[in-house]
XYZ file of C-alpha atoms in Angstrom:
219
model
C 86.080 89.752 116.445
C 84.929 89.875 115.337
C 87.602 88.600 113.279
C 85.630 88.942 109.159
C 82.472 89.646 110.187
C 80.202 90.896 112.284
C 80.095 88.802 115.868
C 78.362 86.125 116.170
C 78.214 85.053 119.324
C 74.751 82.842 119.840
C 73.064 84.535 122.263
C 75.466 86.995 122.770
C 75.761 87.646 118.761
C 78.972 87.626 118.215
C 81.020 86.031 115.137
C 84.634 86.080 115.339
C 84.637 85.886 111.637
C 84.150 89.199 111.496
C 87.770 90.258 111.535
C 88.324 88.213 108.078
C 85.114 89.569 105.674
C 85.899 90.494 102.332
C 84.855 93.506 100.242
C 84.939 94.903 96.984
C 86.423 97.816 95.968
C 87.452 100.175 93.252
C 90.663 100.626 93.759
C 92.852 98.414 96.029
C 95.968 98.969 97.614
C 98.969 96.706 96.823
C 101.581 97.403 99.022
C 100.562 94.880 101.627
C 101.984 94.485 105.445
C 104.780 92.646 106.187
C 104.358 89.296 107.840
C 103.375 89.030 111.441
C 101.349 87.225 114.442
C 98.989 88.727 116.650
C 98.278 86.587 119.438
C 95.218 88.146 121.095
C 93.137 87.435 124.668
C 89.120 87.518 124.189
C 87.266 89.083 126.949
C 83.586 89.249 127.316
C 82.305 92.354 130.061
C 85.995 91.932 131.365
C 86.113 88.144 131.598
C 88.774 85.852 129.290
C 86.644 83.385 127.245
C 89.429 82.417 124.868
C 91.809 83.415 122.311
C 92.239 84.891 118.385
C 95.150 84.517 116.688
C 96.108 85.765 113.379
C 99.457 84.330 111.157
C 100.398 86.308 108.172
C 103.198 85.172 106.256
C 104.534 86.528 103.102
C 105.777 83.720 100.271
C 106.198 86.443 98.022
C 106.558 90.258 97.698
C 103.388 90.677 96.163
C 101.661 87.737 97.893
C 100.745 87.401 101.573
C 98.746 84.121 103.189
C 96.934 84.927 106.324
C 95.528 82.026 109.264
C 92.925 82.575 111.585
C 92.327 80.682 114.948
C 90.192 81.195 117.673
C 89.164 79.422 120.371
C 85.959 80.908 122.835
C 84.258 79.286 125.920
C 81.559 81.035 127.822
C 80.884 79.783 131.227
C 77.642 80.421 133.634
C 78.116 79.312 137.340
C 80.989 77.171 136.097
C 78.934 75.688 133.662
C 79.732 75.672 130.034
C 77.198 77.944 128.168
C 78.227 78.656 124.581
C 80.998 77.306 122.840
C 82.550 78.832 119.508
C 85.416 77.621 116.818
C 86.595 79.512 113.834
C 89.456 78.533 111.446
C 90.092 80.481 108.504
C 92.957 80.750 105.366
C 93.283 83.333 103.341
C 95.832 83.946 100.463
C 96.185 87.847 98.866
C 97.939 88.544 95.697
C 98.695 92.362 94.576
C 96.851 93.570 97.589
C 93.524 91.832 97.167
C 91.669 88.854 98.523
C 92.147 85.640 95.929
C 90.908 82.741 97.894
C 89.790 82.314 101.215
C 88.217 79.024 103.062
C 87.065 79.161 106.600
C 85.229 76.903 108.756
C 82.895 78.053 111.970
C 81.339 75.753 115.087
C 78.801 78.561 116.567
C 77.770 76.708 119.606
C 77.422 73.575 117.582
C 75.737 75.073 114.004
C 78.596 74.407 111.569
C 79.007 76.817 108.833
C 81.974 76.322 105.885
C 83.046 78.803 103.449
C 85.123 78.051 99.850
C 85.356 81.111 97.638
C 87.639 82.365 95.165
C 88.145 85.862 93.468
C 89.583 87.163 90.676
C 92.576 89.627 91.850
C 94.830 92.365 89.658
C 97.521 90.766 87.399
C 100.053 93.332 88.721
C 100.039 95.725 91.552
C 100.085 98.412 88.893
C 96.970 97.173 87.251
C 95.422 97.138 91.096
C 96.666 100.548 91.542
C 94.895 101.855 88.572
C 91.595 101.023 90.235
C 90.399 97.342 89.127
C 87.727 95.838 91.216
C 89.062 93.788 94.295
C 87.846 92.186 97.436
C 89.302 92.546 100.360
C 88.270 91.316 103.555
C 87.532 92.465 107.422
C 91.584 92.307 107.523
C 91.766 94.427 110.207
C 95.496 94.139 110.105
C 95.533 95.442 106.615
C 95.238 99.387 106.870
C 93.146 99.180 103.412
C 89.956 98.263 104.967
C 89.806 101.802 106.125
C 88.845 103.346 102.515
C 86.350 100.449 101.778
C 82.664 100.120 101.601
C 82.020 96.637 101.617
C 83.602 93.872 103.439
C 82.930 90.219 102.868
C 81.928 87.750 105.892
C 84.692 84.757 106.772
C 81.728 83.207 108.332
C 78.734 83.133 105.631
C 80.626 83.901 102.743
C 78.160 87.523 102.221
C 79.440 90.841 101.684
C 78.808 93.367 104.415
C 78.100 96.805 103.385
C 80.050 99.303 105.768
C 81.433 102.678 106.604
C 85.108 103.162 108.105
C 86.000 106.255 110.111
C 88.393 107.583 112.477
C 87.241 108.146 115.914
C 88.915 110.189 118.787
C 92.025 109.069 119.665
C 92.559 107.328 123.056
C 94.715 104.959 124.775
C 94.452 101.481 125.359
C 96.296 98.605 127.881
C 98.639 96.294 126.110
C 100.418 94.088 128.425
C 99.732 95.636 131.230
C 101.089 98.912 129.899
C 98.390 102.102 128.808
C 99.434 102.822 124.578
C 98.496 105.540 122.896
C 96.095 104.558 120.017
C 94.223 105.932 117.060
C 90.611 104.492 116.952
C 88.931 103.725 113.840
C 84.816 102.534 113.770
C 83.652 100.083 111.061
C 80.185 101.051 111.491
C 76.976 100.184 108.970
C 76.463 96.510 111.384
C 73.996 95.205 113.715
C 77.483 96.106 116.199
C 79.851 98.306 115.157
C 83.632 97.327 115.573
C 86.308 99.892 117.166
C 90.067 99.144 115.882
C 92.988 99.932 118.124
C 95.990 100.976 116.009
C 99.465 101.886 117.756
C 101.697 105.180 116.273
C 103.255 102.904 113.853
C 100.063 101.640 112.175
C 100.205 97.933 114.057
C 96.456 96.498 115.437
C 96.864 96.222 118.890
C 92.543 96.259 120.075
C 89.893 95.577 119.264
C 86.196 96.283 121.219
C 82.433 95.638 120.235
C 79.336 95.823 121.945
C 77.494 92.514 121.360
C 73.966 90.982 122.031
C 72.733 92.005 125.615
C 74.991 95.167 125.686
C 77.809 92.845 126.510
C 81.243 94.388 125.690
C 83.781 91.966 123.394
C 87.410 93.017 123.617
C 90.605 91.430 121.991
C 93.969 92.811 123.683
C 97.173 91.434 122.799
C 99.034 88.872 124.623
């Protein structure tokens, strides 16, 4: 998704480790979402290829653990053209990015990723405006004031620039919603974020290699 970086798709470049990146910032927000799942259907130009889905539970008021799944299969003719695994687990304390591990199959090249960070001893401390990474959470409304996200998938920082787009609507569930749009732009292919009126992620699109359009909807 794009999921914590940007797509990586082989040929198609796309990385669904996207969505998880990781980025530094200067002052980090601690109230964190409450726990949730987002259970979203992959499309490629309109076609399902697999599945994303994103656990976030919260142990703790000030600490939140997040796992990543997906699941793609791209098919030719009926014939099985590019494969692609990504598993992911995060864990966030006072509303930054402490530890995350992740591991990727791109159509056969394995990838793994083991990193630690140092986070805010309160959420007071990360209010006042101590350095923290976050990641391409795209559940977690912070990413939208950051500058650099880090990559679920290599383990790099991405630099990047967040900003609200024209408003639209998009099709949940067979049903049109009215959506704000939000571009992380600054990558090879920029990601657009679907969020509903009450701040949930709901979309997700990106133009990968080829012009081919990737789209997560939820289920």
């Amino acid at each position: 998704m794009i999921d914590h970086a940007p797509p990586s798709l082989a040929r198609y470049t796309f990385c669904a480790a996207a969505a998880l990146g990781s980025l530094w910032t200067q002052s980090a927000i601690a109230a964190m979402p409450p726990a949730a799942d987002w259970n979203f259907q992959v499309t490629l130009d309109g076609s399902p290829i697999g599945e994303h889905r994103f656990h976030l539970l919260a142990p703790a008021e000030h600490e939140r653990t997040l796992i990543s799944e997906a699941r793609f299969t791209v098919k030719l003719l009926g014939i099985v053209v590019y494969r692609y695994r990504h598993d992911a687990h995060e864990t966030w304390r006072n509303g930054c990015l402490e530890t995350i591990t992740a591991e990727t199959q791109d159509d056969g090249k394995l990838n793994k990723v083991d990193l630690r960070f140092p986070t805010p001893a309160s959420p007071s401390v990360a209010a006042a405006g101590t350095g923290c990474t976050l990641s391409f959470a795209y559940w977690n409304p912070a990413i939208r004031t950051q500058a650099q996200l880090l990559n679920a998938q290599t383990g790099k920082a991405e630099t990047v620039q967040v900003n609200r787009q024209d408003d639209g609507t998009v099709e949940v569930r067979g049903q049109a919603v009215p959506a704000s749009l939000w571009r992380i732009g600054g990558l090879t292919h920029p990601i657009d974020l679907w969020y509903a009126a009450d701040g949930a992620w709901i979309g997700l699109d990106s133009t990968v290699g080829n012009g081919r359009k990737l789209s997560y909807r939820l289920k």
